Structures are given as structure tokens and as C-alpha cells.
C-alpha atoms as a printed R data frame, in Angstrom:
    type eleno elety resid chain resno       x       y       z
1   ATOM     1    CA   MET     A     1 -48.639   4.496 -17.961
2   ATOM     2    CA   ILE     A     2 -45.693   3.327 -15.687
3   ATOM     3    CA   LYS     A     3 -46.496   0.339 -13.897
4   ATOM     4    CA   THR     A     4 -45.778   0.260 -10.205
5   ATOM     5    CA   SER     A     5 -44.097  -3.219 -10.227
6   ATOM     6    CA   LYS     A     6 -41.829  -2.031 -12.865
7   ATOM     7    CA   ILE     A     7 -40.644   1.132 -10.654
8   ATOM     8    CA   LEU     A     8 -40.131  -1.396  -7.848
9   ATOM     9    CA   ALA     A     9 -36.819  -2.385  -9.429
10  ATOM    10    CA   VAL     A    10 -35.046   0.853  -9.036
11  ATOM    11    CA   LEU     A    11 -36.435   1.204  -5.093
12  ATOM    12    CA   CYS     A    12 -33.700  -0.637  -3.844
13  ATOM    13    CA   ALA     A    13 -31.078   1.934  -4.826
14  ATOM    14    CA   ALA     A    14 -33.565   5.096  -3.483
15  ATOM    15    CA   VAL     A    15 -34.170   3.227   0.043
16  ATOM    16    CA   LEU     A    16 -30.990   1.179   0.757
17  ATOM    17    CA   GLY     A    17 -28.630   3.562  -1.418
18  ATOM    18    CA   VAL     A    18 -28.610   5.888   1.875
19  ATOM    19    CA   SER     A    19 -26.298   5.137   4.659
20  ATOM    20    CA   ALA     A    20 -27.686   6.773   7.247
21  ATOM    21    CA   GLN     A    21 -30.952   6.701   9.567
22  ATOM    22    CA   ALA     A    22 -32.843   9.576   9.600
23  ATOM    23    CA   LYS     A    23 -33.541  10.847  13.168
24  ATOM    24    CA   VAL     A    24 -36.562  12.666  14.608
25  ATOM    25    CA   MET     A    25 -34.216  15.464  15.881
26  ATOM    26    CA   ASP     A    26 -31.758  15.457  13.193
27  ATOM    27    CA   SER     A    27 -30.885  18.820  11.641
28  ATOM    28    CA   SER     A    28 -32.112  19.891   8.135
29  ATOM    29    CA   VAL     A    29 -30.466  21.418   4.924
30  ATOM    30    CA   ALA     A    30 -33.628  22.718   3.757
31  ATOM    31    CA   THR     A    31 -37.376  22.559   4.390
32  ATOM    32    CA   VAL     A    32 -40.320  22.285   2.050
33  ATOM    33    CA   ASN     A    33 -43.688  23.420   3.380
34  ATOM    34    CA   GLY     A    34 -41.904  23.273   6.808
35  ATOM    35    CA   LYS     A    35 -41.199  19.605   6.628
36  ATOM    36    CA   PRO     A    36 -37.255  19.015   6.806
37  ATOM    37    CA   VAL     A    37 -35.193  17.473   3.867
38  ATOM    38    CA   LEU     A    38 -32.596  15.955   6.695
39  ATOM    39    CA   ALA     A    39 -28.997  16.552   6.990
40  ATOM    40    CA   SER     A    40 -28.248  12.746   7.598
41  ATOM    41    CA   GLU     A    41 -30.251  12.042   4.485
42  ATOM    42    CA   TYR     A    42 -28.570  14.424   2.275
43  ATOM    43    CA   ASP     A    43 -24.819  13.692   4.016
44  ATOM    44    CA   ALA     A    44 -25.427   9.904   3.137
45  ATOM    45    CA   TYR     A    45 -26.606  10.750  -0.426
46  ATOM    46    CA   VAL     A    46 -23.227  12.693  -0.992
47  ATOM    47    CA   GLU     A    47 -21.487   9.936   0.745
48  ATOM    48    CA   GLU     A    48 -22.736   7.258  -1.841
49  ATOM    49    CA   VAL     A    49 -22.356   9.533  -4.932
50  ATOM    50    CA   THR     A    50 -19.003  10.541  -3.905
51  ATOM    51    CA   ALA     A    51 -18.083   6.792  -3.437
52  ATOM    52    CA   GLN     A    52 -19.313   5.792  -7.191
53  ATOM    53    CA   TYR     A    53 -16.784   8.989  -8.513
54  ATOM    54    CA   ALA     A    54 -14.011   7.891  -6.807
55  ATOM    55    CA   ALA     A    55 -14.415   4.273  -8.343
56  ATOM    56    CA   ASN     A    56 -15.657   5.240 -11.576
57  ATOM    57    CA   ALA     A    57 -14.499   8.738 -12.763
58  ATOM    58    CA   PRO     A    58 -12.259  10.134  -9.890
59  ATOM    59    CA   GLN     A    59 -11.366  13.144 -12.205
60  ATOM    60    CA   VAL     A    60 -14.759  14.512 -11.884
61  ATOM    61    CA   LEU     A    61 -13.837  14.948  -7.949
62  ATOM    62    CA   GLU     A    62 -10.552  16.841  -8.835
63  ATOM    63    CA   ARG     A    63 -12.676  19.873 -10.605
64  ATOM    64    CA   PRO     A    64 -12.969  23.039  -8.611
65  ATOM    65    CA   TYR     A    65 -15.675  23.125  -6.327
66  ATOM    66    CA   ALA     A    66 -16.931  19.537  -7.284
67  ATOM    67    CA   LYS     A    67 -18.269  18.409  -3.841
68  ATOM    68    CA   ASP     A    68 -20.284  21.548  -4.039
69  ATOM    69    CA   ILE     A    69 -21.777  21.406  -7.827
70  ATOM    70    CA   MET     A    70 -22.674  17.714  -6.964
71  ATOM    71    CA   GLY     A    71 -24.290  18.628  -3.461
72  ATOM    72    CA   LYS     A    72 -26.360  21.127  -5.112
73  ATOM    73    CA   GLU     A    73 -27.871  18.947  -7.394
74  ATOM    74    CA   ILE     A    74 -28.250  16.294  -4.676
75  ATOM    75    CA   LEU     A    75 -30.221  18.635  -2.654
76  ATOM    76    CA   LYS     A    76 -32.387  19.827  -5.642
77  ATOM    77    CA   ASP     A    77 -32.967  15.695  -6.042
78  ATOM    78    CA   LEU     A    78 -33.814  15.484  -2.258
79  ATOM    79    CA   ILE     A    79 -36.098  18.759  -2.583
80  ATOM    80    CA   ALA     A    80 -38.084  17.280  -5.582
81  ATOM    81    CA   LYS     A    81 -38.792  13.982  -3.578
82  ATOM    82    CA   GLU     A    82 -40.123  15.624  -0.991
83  ATOM    83    CA   LEU     A    83 -42.124  17.867  -3.294
84  ATOM    84    CA   ILE     A    84 -43.658  14.859  -5.153
85  ATOM    85    CA   TYR     A    85 -44.161  12.887  -1.667
86  ATOM    86    CA   GLN     A    86 -46.167  15.814  -0.345
87  ATOM    87    CA   ALA     A    87 -48.447  16.178  -3.589
88  ATOM    88    CA   ALA     A    88 -48.664  12.363  -3.296
89  ATOM    89    CA   GLN     A    89 -50.267  12.821   0.369
90  ATOM    90    CA   GLU     A    90 -52.499  15.964  -0.792
91  ATOM    91    CA   ALA     A    91 -53.821  13.401  -3.522
92  ATOM    92    CA   LYS     A    92 -54.497  11.228  -0.831
93  ATOM    93    CA   ILE     A    93 -52.475   8.408  -2.534
94  ATOM    94    CA   THR     A    94 -52.558   5.215  -0.402
95  ATOM    95    CA   VAL     A    95 -50.335   2.071  -0.545
96  ATOM    96    CA   LYS     A    96 -51.637  -1.276   0.094
97  ATOM    97    CA   ASP     A    97 -49.910  -3.764   2.347
98  ATOM    98    CA   SER     A    98 -49.893  -6.159  -0.828
99  ATOM    99    CA   GLU     A    99 -47.754  -3.377  -2.705
100 ATOM   100    CA   LEU     A   100 -45.693  -2.716  -0.150
101 ATOM   101    CA   ASP     A   101 -44.868  -6.676   0.385
102 ATOM   102    CA   GLU     A   102 -44.383  -6.684  -3.309
103 ATOM   103    CA   GLY     A   103 -41.693  -4.014  -3.160
104 ATOM   104    CA   VAL     A   104 -40.169  -5.711  -0.064
105 ATOM   105    CA   ASN     A   105 -39.915  -8.914  -1.763
106 ATOM   106    CA   GLU     A   106 -38.480  -7.411  -4.893
107 ATOM   107    CA   ILE     A   107 -35.505  -6.008  -3.058
108 ATOM   108    CA   LYS     A   108 -35.088  -8.855  -1.027
109 ATOM   109    CA   ASN     A   109 -34.419 -11.016  -4.428
110 ATOM   110    CA   ARG     A   110 -31.597  -8.849  -5.123
111 ATOM   111    CA   PHE     A   111 -29.610 -10.543  -2.127
112 ATOM   112    CA   VAL     A   112 -29.916 -13.982  -3.858
113 ATOM   113    CA   ILE     A   113 -26.909 -13.760  -5.368
114 ATOM   114    CA   ASP     A   114 -24.163 -13.678  -2.839
115 ATOM   115    CA   GLU     A   115 -21.658 -10.960  -3.789
116 ATOM   116    CA   LYS     A   116 -18.709 -12.401  -2.023
117 ATOM   117    CA   THR     A   117 -18.872 -15.653  -4.280
118 ATOM   118    CA   GLY     A   118 -20.701 -14.099  -7.162
119 ATOM   119    CA   LYS     A   119 -22.968 -17.242  -7.018
120 ATOM   120    CA   GLU     A   120 -26.820 -17.921  -6.218
121 ATOM   121    CA   ASP     A   121 -27.664 -18.761  -2.409
122 ATOM   122    CA   PRO     A   122 -31.138 -18.188  -2.030
123 ATOM   123    CA   LYS     A   123 -31.067 -19.563   1.823
124 ATOM   124    CA   GLY     A   124 -28.578 -16.881   2.770
125 ATOM   125    CA   ALA     A   125 -30.663 -13.765   0.844
126 ATOM   126    CA   GLU     A   126 -32.702 -13.398   4.179
127 ATOM   127    CA   LYS     A   127 -29.581 -12.902   6.051
128 ATOM   128    CA   ARG     A   128 -27.588 -10.656   3.601
129 ATOM   129    CA   PHE     A   129 -30.898  -8.617   3.306
130 ATOM   130    CA   ASN     A   130 -30.910  -8.087   7.017
131 ATOM   131    CA   GLU     A   131 -27.360  -7.154   7.440
132 ATOM   132    CA   ALA     A   132 -27.677  -4.702   4.430
133 ATOM   133    CA   LEU     A   133 -30.659  -3.117   6.820
134 ATOM   134    CA   LYS     A   134 -28.489  -2.914   9.590
135 ATOM   135    CA   LYS     A   135 -25.424  -1.412   7.852
136 ATOM   136    CA   GLN     A   136 -27.973   0.993   6.681
137 ATOM   137    CA   GLY     A   137 -29.000   1.876  10.145
138 ATOM   138    CA   LEU     A   138 -32.586   0.905   9.454
139 ATOM   139    CA   THR     A   139 -35.113  -1.393  10.998
140 ATOM   140    CA   MET     A   140 -37.494  -3.409   9.094
141 ATOM   141    CA   LYS     A   141 -40.245  -0.679  10.178
142 ATOM   142    CA   SER     A   142 -38.147   2.138   9.074
143 ATOM   143    CA   PHE     A   143 -37.383   0.291   5.668
144 ATOM   144    CA   ARG     A   144 -41.019  -0.500   5.189
145 ATOM   145    CA   ALA     A   145 -41.978   3.214   6.034
146 ATOM   146    CA   LYS     A   146 -39.150   4.561   3.564
147 ATOM   147    CA   LEU     A   147 -40.321   2.347   0.765
148 ATOM   148    CA   THR     A   148 -44.191   3.232   1.462
149 ATOM   149    CA   LYS     A   149 -43.097   6.696   0.830
150 ATOM   150    CA   GLU     A   150 -41.025   5.890  -2.296
151 ATOM   151    CA   ILE     A   151 -44.206   4.106  -3.821
152 ATOM   152    CA   ALA     A   152 -46.891   6.460  -2.934
153 ATOM   153    CA   SER     A   153 -44.837   8.924  -4.817
154 ATOM   154    CA   HIS     A   154 -44.715   6.654  -7.853
155 ATOM   155    CA   LYS     A   155 -47.894   6.006  -7.841
156 ATOM   156    CA   TYR     A   156 -48.597  10.097  -8.119
157 ATOM   157    CA   LEU     A   157 -46.450   9.945 -10.592
158 ATOM   158    CA   GLU     A   158 -47.936   7.750 -12.748
159 ATOM   159    CA   GLN     A   159 -51.310   9.171 -11.990
160 ATOM   160    CA   GLU     A   160 -50.230  12.567 -12.861
161 ATOM   161    CA   LEU     A   161 -47.725  12.720 -15.593
162 ATOM   162    CA   PRO     A   162 -50.042  10.786 -18.539
163 ATOM   163    CA   LYS     A   163 -52.109  14.041 -18.190
164 ATOM   164    CA   ASN     A   164 -49.491  16.141 -19.800
165 ATOM   165    CA   ILE     A   165 -47.695  13.627 -21.887
166 ATOM   166    CA   LYS     A   166 -48.621  13.564 -25.740
167 ATOM   167    CA   PRO     A   167 -48.519  10.138 -27.526
168 ATOM   168    CA   VAL     A   168 -45.842   9.284 -29.747
169 ATOM   169    CA   GLU     A   169 -47.102   8.830 -33.084
170 ATOM   170    CA   GLU     A   170 -44.900   7.732 -36.120
171 ATOM   171    CA   ALA     A   171 -44.732  10.904 -37.786
172 ATOM   172    CA   ASP     A   172 -42.611  12.217 -34.676
173 ATOM   173    CA   ALA     A   173 -40.281   9.496 -35.097
174 ATOM   174    CA   LYS     A   174 -39.906  10.007 -38.701
175 ATOM   175    CA   ALA     A   175 -39.431  13.555 -38.516
176 ATOM   176    CA   LEU     A   176 -36.442  13.010 -35.695
177 ATOM   177    CA   TYR     A   177 -34.940  10.209 -38.005
178 ATOM   178    CA   GLU     A   178 -34.848  12.909 -41.002
179 ATOM   179    CA   ASP     A   179 -33.049  15.616 -38.400
180 ATOM   180    CA   VAL     A   180 -30.445  12.988 -37.283
181 ATOM   181    CA   GLN     A   181 -29.919  12.286 -40.995
182 ATOM   182    CA   ALA     A   182 -29.606  15.975 -41.510
183 ATOM   183    CA   VAL     A   183 -26.815  16.106 -38.787
184 ATOM   184    CA   LEU     A   184 -24.973  12.927 -40.355
185 ATOM   185    CA   LYS     A   185 -24.820  14.641 -43.578
186 ATOM   186    CA   ASN     A   186 -23.825  17.408 -42.357
187 ATOM   187    CA   ASN     A   187 -26.845  19.815 -43.688
188 ATOM   188    CA   THR     A   188 -25.533  23.138 -42.414
189 ATOM   189    CA   LYS     A   189 -28.796  24.673 -43.541
190 ATOM   190    CA   LYS     A   190 -31.151  22.445 -41.807
191 ATOM   191    CA   ILE     A   191 -28.938  22.646 -38.802
192 ATOM   192    CA   LYS     A   192 -28.894  26.322 -38.613
193 ATOM   193    CA   GLU     A   193 -32.608  26.131 -38.690
194 ATOM   194    CA   LEU     A   194 -32.969  23.305 -35.719
195 ATOM   195    CA   GLU     A   195 -30.623  25.567 -33.628
196 ATOM   196    CA   LYS     A   196 -32.614  28.519 -34.297
197 ATOM   197    CA   LYS     A   197 -35.754  26.898 -33.434
198 ATOM   198    CA   ASP     A   198 -34.620  24.792 -30.272
199 ATOM   199    CA   PRO     A   199 -31.049  24.717 -29.477
200 ATOM   200    CA   GLN     A   200 -31.764  21.981 -26.575
201 ATOM   201    CA   TYR     A   201 -33.344  19.755 -29.511
202 ATOM   202    CA   LEU     A   202 -30.462  20.068 -31.604
203 ATOM   203    CA   GLN     A   203 -28.128  18.965 -29.004
204 ATOM   204    CA   GLN     A   204 -30.351  15.816 -28.207
205 ATOM   205    CA   VAL     A   205 -30.462  14.785 -32.033
206 ATOM   206    CA   GLN     A   206 -26.403  15.639 -32.177
207 ATOM   207    CA   ALA     A   207 -26.029  12.946 -29.397
208 ATOM   208    CA   ILE     A   208 -28.034  10.550 -31.624
209 ATOM   209    CA   ALA     A   209 -26.328  11.176 -34.879
210 ATOM   210    CA   ALA     A   210 -23.071  10.933 -32.823
211 ATOM   211    CA   LYS     A   211 -24.436   7.187 -31.491
212 ATOM   212    CA   LEU     A   212 -25.649   6.091 -34.702
213 ATOM   213    CA   LYS     A   213 -22.167   6.855 -36.292
214 ATOM   214    CA   GLN     A   214 -20.464   4.809 -33.742
215 ATOM   215    CA   LEU     A   215 -23.068   1.702 -34.563
216 ATOM   216    CA   THR     A   216 -22.546   2.444 -38.277
217 ATOM   217    CA   SER     A   217 -18.955   3.165 -38.985
218 ATOM   218    CA   GLU     A   218 -16.385   0.646 -40.234
219 ATOM   219    CA   GLN     A   219 -14.929  -1.082 -37.157
220 ATOM   220    CA   VAL     A   220 -12.211  -3.668 -36.559
221 ATOM   221    CA   ARG     A   221 -11.867  -6.174 -33.493
222 ATOM   222    CA   VAL     A   222  -8.082  -6.139 -32.259
223 ATOM   223    CA   GLY     A   223  -6.122  -7.961 -29.914
224 ATOM   224    CA   HIS     A   224  -3.995  -5.036 -28.185
225 ATOM   225    CA   ILE     A   225  -0.611  -5.018 -26.416
226 ATOM   226    CA   TYR     A   226   0.308  -1.847 -24.791
227 ATOM   227    CA   LEU     A   227   3.708  -0.483 -23.306
228 ATOM   228    CA   ALA     A   228   3.317   2.633 -21.697
229 ATOM   229    CA   VAL     A   229   5.510   5.859 -22.318
230 ATOM   230    CA   THR     A   230   5.131   8.910 -20.125
231 ATOM   231    CA   LYS     A   231   6.606  12.294 -20.696
232 ATOM   232    CA   ASP     A   232   8.733  12.088 -17.468
233 ATOM   233    CA   MET     A   233  10.669   8.892 -18.926
234 ATOM   234    CA   SER     A   234  14.196   9.519 -20.169
235 ATOM   235    CA   ALA     A   235  15.424   8.603 -23.554
236 ATOM   236    CA   ASP     A   236  17.321   5.524 -22.355
237 ATOM   237    CA   GLU     A   237  13.650   4.326 -20.660
238 ATOM   238    CA   VAL     A   238  11.718   4.866 -23.822
239 ATOM   239    CA   ALA     A   239  14.702   3.107 -26.247
240 ATOM   240    CA   LYS     A   240  13.877   0.096 -23.881
241 ATOM   241    CA   LYS     A   241  10.339  -0.219 -24.436
242 ATOM   242    CA   ALA     A   242  10.761   0.084 -28.112
243 ATOM   243    CA   GLU     A   243  13.237  -2.837 -27.838
244 ATOM   244    CA   LEU     A   244  10.724  -4.666 -25.865
245 ATOM   245    CA   ALA     A   245   8.148  -4.127 -28.483
246 ATOM   246    CA   LYS     A   246  10.311  -5.450 -31.002
247 ATOM   247    CA   LYS     A   247  11.202  -8.787 -28.877
248 ATOM   248    CA   ILE     A   248   7.541  -9.263 -28.156
249 ATOM   249    CA   LYS     A   249   6.655  -9.277 -31.939
250 ATOM   250    CA   LYS     A   250   9.523 -11.329 -32.600
251 ATOM   251    CA   GLU     A   251   8.262 -13.887 -30.133
252 ATOM   252    CA   ILE     A   252   4.691 -13.856 -31.517
253 ATOM   253    CA   ASP     A   253   6.257 -14.205 -34.641
254 ATOM   254    CA   GLY     A   254   7.964 -17.493 -33.560
255 ATOM   255    CA   GLY     A   255   4.685 -19.003 -32.478
256 ATOM   256    CA   MET     A   256   4.078 -17.582 -28.972
257 ATOM   257    CA   ASP     A   257   0.061 -17.269 -28.698
258 ATOM   258    CA   PHE     A   258  -1.005 -13.513 -29.093
259 ATOM   259    CA   SER     A   259  -3.219 -14.039 -25.831
260 ATOM   260    CA   VAL     A   260  -0.242 -15.319 -24.029
261 ATOM   261    CA   ALA     A   261   1.743 -12.417 -24.993
262 ATOM   262    CA   VAL     A   262  -1.043 -10.170 -23.544
263 ATOM   263    CA   LYS     A   263  -1.272 -11.675 -20.296
264 ATOM   264    CA   THR     A   264   2.731 -11.528 -20.096
265 ATOM   265    CA   TYR     A   265   3.584  -7.970 -21.535
266 ATOM   266    CA   THR     A   266   0.357  -5.548 -21.887
267 ATOM   267    CA   GLU     A   267   0.578  -2.353 -19.442
268 ATOM   268    CA   ASP     A   268  -3.210  -1.891 -19.990
269 ATOM   269    CA   GLN     A   269  -4.332  -4.197 -16.806
270 ATOM   270    CA   GLN     A   270  -8.067  -3.261 -17.449
271 ATOM   271    CA   ALA     A   271  -7.811  -5.036 -20.646
272 ATOM   272    CA   LEU     A   272  -6.489  -8.266 -19.168
273 ATOM   273    CA   ALA     A   273 -10.162  -9.232 -18.339
274 ATOM   274    CA   THR     A   274 -10.773  -9.391 -22.317
275 ATOM   275    CA   GLY     A   275  -7.574 -10.971 -23.150
276 ATOM   276    CA   GLY     A   276  -6.571  -7.243 -24.604
277 ATOM   277    CA   ASP     A   277  -9.512  -7.458 -27.048
278 ATOM   278    CA   MET     A   278 -10.870  -4.023 -28.041
279 ATOM   279    CA   ILE     A   279 -13.325  -2.589 -30.643
280 ATOM   280    CA   LEU     A   280 -11.701   0.326 -32.942
281 ATOM   281    CA   ILE     A   281 -14.226   2.598 -34.614
282 ATOM   282    CA   LYS     A   282 -12.460   4.137 -37.921
283 ATOM   283    CA   GLY     A   283 -11.451   7.829 -37.327
284 ATOM   284    CA   ILE     A   284 -11.651   7.435 -33.540
285 ATOM   285    CA   ALA     A   285  -8.196   6.029 -32.997
286 ATOM   286    CA   PRO     A   286  -5.133   7.669 -32.934
287 ATOM   287    CA   LYS     A   287  -4.279   8.133 -36.407
288 ATOM   288    CA   GLU     A   288  -1.042   5.856 -36.373
289 ATOM   289    CA   ILE     A   289  -3.342   2.816 -34.782
290 ATOM   290    CA   ASP     A   290  -6.071   3.768 -37.204
291 ATOM   291    CA   ALA     A   291  -3.935   3.585 -40.313
292 ATOM   292    CA   LYS     A   292  -2.763  -0.072 -39.448
293 ATOM   293    CA   ALA     A   293  -5.781  -1.420 -37.988
294 ATOM   294    CA   PHE     A   294  -7.900  -0.670 -41.037
295 ATOM   295    CA   SER     A   295  -4.993  -1.868 -43.712
296 ATOM   296    CA   LEU     A   296  -4.005  -5.189 -42.155
297 ATOM   297    CA   ALA     A   297  -5.979  -8.254 -43.101
298 ATOM   298    CA   VAL     A   298  -7.585 -10.251 -40.603
299 ATOM   299    CA   GLY     A   299  -5.254 -12.627 -38.667
300 ATOM   300    CA   LYS     A   300  -2.150 -10.282 -39.159
301 ATOM   301    CA   VAL     A   301  -0.429  -8.854 -36.460
302 ATOM   302    CA   SER     A   302   1.383  -5.286 -36.789
303 ATOM   303    CA   GLU     A   303   4.828  -4.205 -36.187
304 ATOM   304    CA   PRO     A   304   5.025  -2.186 -32.868
305 ATOM   305    CA   ILE     A   305   3.146   1.080 -33.301
306 ATOM   306    CA   LYS     A   306   4.563   4.160 -31.597
307 ATOM   307    CA   THR     A   307   2.174   6.744 -30.397
308 ATOM   308    CA   ASP     A   308   1.988   9.885 -28.025
309 ATOM   309    CA   VAL     A   309   1.602   7.607 -25.046
310 ATOM   310    CA   GLY     A   310   3.606   4.114 -25.791
311 ATOM   311    CA   TYR     A   311   3.992   1.329 -28.188
312 ATOM   312    CA   HIS     A   312   1.075  -1.008 -29.497
313 ATOM   313    CA   ILE     A   313   1.240  -4.231 -31.032
314 ATOM   314    CA   LEU     A   314  -2.360  -5.421 -32.749
315 ATOM   315    CA   LYS     A   315  -3.818  -8.506 -33.918
316 ATOM   316    CA   ILE     A   316  -6.500  -8.096 -36.532
317 ATOM   317    CA   LYS     A   317  -9.199 -10.713 -35.203
318 ATOM   318    CA   GLU     A   318 -12.663  -9.341 -37.161
319 ATOM   319    CA   LYS     A   319 -13.610  -6.387 -39.648
320 ATOM   320    CA   ARG     A   320 -16.948  -4.995 -40.130
321 ATOM   321    CA   ALA     A   321 -17.858  -2.762 -43.013
322 ATOM   322    CA   GLU     A   322 -19.613   0.531 -42.702
323 ATOM   323    CA   ARG     A   323 -23.171  -0.047 -42.589
324 ATOM   324    CA   ALA     A   324 -26.413   2.146 -43.103
325 ATOM   325    CA   ILE     A   325 -29.268   1.886 -41.051
326 ATOM   326    CA   SER     A   326 -32.915   2.721 -42.407
327 ATOM   327    CA   TYR     A   327 -35.524   4.367 -40.483
328 ATOM   328    CA   ASP     A   328 -37.291   0.776 -40.177
329 ATOM   329    CA   ASP     A   329 -34.002  -0.490 -38.315
330 ATOM   330    CA   ILE     A   330 -34.466   2.140 -35.766
331 ATOM   331    CA   LYS     A   331 -37.880   3.470 -35.739
332 ATOM   332    CA   ASN     A   332 -39.076   1.459 -32.620
333 ATOM   333    CA   ASP     A   333 -35.750   3.122 -30.735
334 ATOM   334    CA   LEU     A   334 -36.477   6.427 -31.737
335 ATOM   335    CA   GLY     A   335 -39.885   5.955 -30.436
336 ATOM   336    CA   GLN     A   336 -38.755   4.923 -27.029
337 ATOM   337    CA   TYR     A   337 -36.562   7.628 -26.875
338 ATOM   338    CA   LEU     A   338 -38.992  10.203 -27.748
339 ATOM   339    CA   ALA     A   339 -41.590   8.442 -25.273
340 ATOM   340    CA   GLN     A   340 -38.760   8.798 -22.308
341 ATOM   341    CA   THR     A   341 -38.209  12.426 -23.275
342 ATOM   342    CA   ARG     A   342 -41.572  13.252 -23.077
343 ATOM   343    CA   VAL     A   343 -42.011  11.512 -19.651
344 ATOM   344    CA   LEU     A   344 -38.953  13.764 -18.466
345 ATOM   345    CA   GLU     A   345 -40.259  16.812 -19.750
346 ATOM   346    CA   ALA     A   346 -43.623  16.331 -18.205
347 ATOM   347    CA   GLN     A   347 -42.090  15.344 -14.679
348 ATOM   348    CA   GLY     A   348 -39.542  18.305 -14.940
349 ATOM   349    CA   LYS     A   349 -42.849  20.450 -15.815
350 ATOM   350    CA   LEU     A   350 -44.780  18.937 -12.782
351 ATOM   351    CA   LEU     A   351 -41.880  19.776 -10.379
352 ATOM   352    CA   ASP     A   352 -41.899  23.416 -11.468
353 ATOM   353    CA   ASP     A   353 -45.245  23.628 -11.106
354 ATOM   354    CA   LEU     A   354 -44.905  22.109  -7.373
355 ATOM   355    CA   ALA     A   355 -42.016  24.174  -6.598
356 ATOM   356    CA   ASP     A   356 -43.625  27.332  -7.694
357 ATOM   357    CA   LYS     A   357 -46.690  26.678  -5.314
358 ATOM   358    CA   ALA     A   358 -44.504  25.505  -2.321
359 ATOM   359    CA   ASP     A   359 -42.312  27.465   0.528
360 ATOM   360    CA   ILE     A   360 -39.175  26.121   0.166
361 ATOM   361    CA   LYS     A   361 -36.357  27.229   2.458
362 ATOM   362    CA   ILE     A   362 -32.545  26.098   1.677
363 ATOM   363    CA   THR     A   363 -30.195  26.219   5.163
364 ATOM   364    CA   LYS     A   364 -27.403  24.606   3.555
365 ATOM   365    CA   GLU     A   365 -24.588  26.707   2.992
366 ATOM   366    CA   PHE     A   366 -22.030  26.008  -0.048
367 ATOM   367    CA   GLU     A   367 -18.789  27.540  -0.661
368 ATOM   368    CA   LEU     A   368 -19.506  28.110  -4.496
369 ATOM   369    CA   ASP     A   369 -22.407  30.246  -3.246
370 ATOM   370    CA   LYS     A   370 -20.214  32.584  -1.498
371 ATOM   371    CA   VAL     A   371 -17.417  32.593  -4.400
372 ATOM   372    CA   ILE     A   372 -20.338  33.590  -7.034
373 ATOM   373    CA   ALA     A   373 -21.557  36.269  -4.781
374 ATOM   374    CA   ALA     A   374 -18.308  37.591  -4.285
375 ATOM   375    CA   LYS     A   375 -17.807  37.786  -8.149
376 ATOM   376    CA   GLN     A   376 -21.227  39.274  -8.571
377 ATOM   377    CA   ALA     A   377 -20.632  42.046  -5.848
378 ATOM   378    CA   GLU     A   378 -16.924  42.675  -7.485
379 ATOM   379    CA   ALA     A   379 -18.716  43.137 -10.996
380 ATOM   380    CA   ALA     A   380 -21.476  45.378  -9.746
381 ATOM   381    CA   GLN     A   381 -18.919  47.333  -7.903
382 ATOM   382    CA   LYS     A   382 -16.772  47.773 -10.968
383 ATOM   383    CA   GLU     A   383 -19.806  48.790 -12.994
384 ATOM   384    CA   GLU     A   384 -20.837  51.369 -10.469
385 ATOM   385    CA   ILE     A   385 -17.231  52.929 -10.357
386 ATOM   386    CA   LYS     A   386 -17.492  53.476 -14.381
387 ATOM   387    CA   LYS     A   387 -20.868  55.423 -14.093
């Protein structure tokens, strides 16, 4: 069973991760059984997720109709939350003051670390917590109300989900292990059987197999100096990069510490935090790098290596041979994976059941829907003409 105290660890994101205060007269983007899904909450959620993508994966935001695709998923999530909370109310789920206080305290504990200094500052935690509430447009009263709703929803889930979750047995974990091994060994007959039986399950097995291959393949830890070469560079500019790479190698051979050379010359700014260190998995890196990294002895420094994106100098720091992982090595991980998968499946089914019984009206308009509708109308018109 899901423990309420463990759930509270994620509530800070759910409660403080929305940066606008919901107002009574706020417009809505949808209604669930007559209850509004507020536009302010939707807009704040979109803003929060957009900021995360902008910081970590900006290329996602450049895709066609990226904001609409993201917005539709966010709206779906907000509707699901409202469905669950309404179900919790109908089930007469209550939240004790002690549970609410525990939730507030767990969230306050996040502010013990001063983000500006990165150090612990228990005395300033209360102040930083209150500043966060103010920034989010929340009073303590509205914060507690929001947190109460979240806790009630999770209590409802922990009450209902176990009713439809089959416990994971060792035979289940063994069967998954055998399927993963079939994919790793490229057993085409078994793979076709899995695809025919359940394509989605096969995708999950393939994802596990890919991760397992990464963990077990031959690996090498290298120091990496990188000089970028771009397509818009002239031949002279590329030649200068090549000469610089030779100069760096000569300085390292002459006694310059490799870590100093990394700090002085590498153009991979993200790698500076690790001193240029990176892990290479055999068969994953460009073939020119792969060939050198796995053939040089530990402690050796490569000559400059030319690839499509520039010049690389590697220092071999550590090697790890390919290894096998037995069922006993990962049986607990497989069991946990299956348990988590079953929780998600049960939650999906519960939401589908709640949605089927609910009156859901979406008022938010997306440009993507208009484009899809136009294309469908055009296709229908062409079919009509053919007749």
C-alpha cells in the first residue's frame, strides 16, 4: 500500500509548483461535473513546464505545435486531478490536522537549504518558505487548502488502487527476465511472439534490454578535450583547429597535466565541471573515438582524433570489461519495475472509469485541433469526390 508520508515528498512540486493564485472569479479551461479547472492554474502549469524544457531540452519547444501538444497533456493532467479529488470527496475521505501539519512541515524542510549559498540554514527556512508562498500568490490559508486537496486525493488512491493491483510474484519477474534476455540475444522468433501478443509490453522489454546493455557493455572512462568544427567554418579555420589539437597533444607529452589542458583548451563547457571526464560505452560513440578509446591502454593519451564535429584528445583513465548480469542480480529491480507498472496501469484504469462517469467539458481551444479538423475535413471531401 502507498504510504501517505512517502507521498508528501512530491507534494511540494504539486502545491508550490504552480505560480498563480486561483481566484473565485477566474475563468476556466474545462469543467468536471460542473467544477471549473481554472485558467490561472493551467497557465501557471504551462509556464512552469515551459521553463523546465527551456532550461533542459529547448529543442522540444521548437517542434511544430509544441506548446499545444504540451498544453493538451497538462489539461489532461489537471482534469485527472479534479476527477480524483471529486472521487475522494464522494468517498468521504478526510484529512486530519496532524496529516496536514506533517505535510506542511515536510515541505518546509525543503527550505532548510539556502539555494543561494547551497548550505544548510535552518534558521532561515521559515523565511524562505514564506517568500515562496508570496511568490506563488498563496497565503498560508490557501496553501493549506491546496495541500489538503492533494493529500485527500492521494489517500483516495492508496485506498482504491490496491483493489485492482495483482501482487508481483517471483514467476512474473523471471518471465520478464527471460523476455529481456530474448531481446538482448535478438531471438527473432520470441520477439515476434511478444509483438503479436502485446506490442506495448515489447517496447517496455526493449527499453529494459537497452538499459541493461548499457550497464553491462564494455566501458572506458576517459578525459576528453574537445575542439569544435562546424559546417560553416572555412578550410583555414578547420586547419587552425587541427594545428591547435597537435599543439595541445605536444604540451601534454611535454608534461602539462591533462586536467590543466582540459581547463585551458576544451570547448565543451558542460564537461568542465567533471574535468572533462566521461564514460564511453562500446559501440555508442563515433567509430573514430570508439576505436581509439577501447584500444589504448589505461594512462595513455591519444593523438588528436577527427570526427564530423571536431577534434578530440582522450586520456584513458579506467576500463571495465563486458559483464553478465544474472537473474539474481536484478530480480529485485525487475520486481519493483513490475510493481510500479501495475500501479500505473491500475491508476489509468481508475481514471478511465471516473472519466466515463463524469461530465467533462473542455473550453480551452488549441490551434492544433483546428489544424487536425481542417485536414480531416479535407480528406473527407477528397473521399466524397472520389465517390
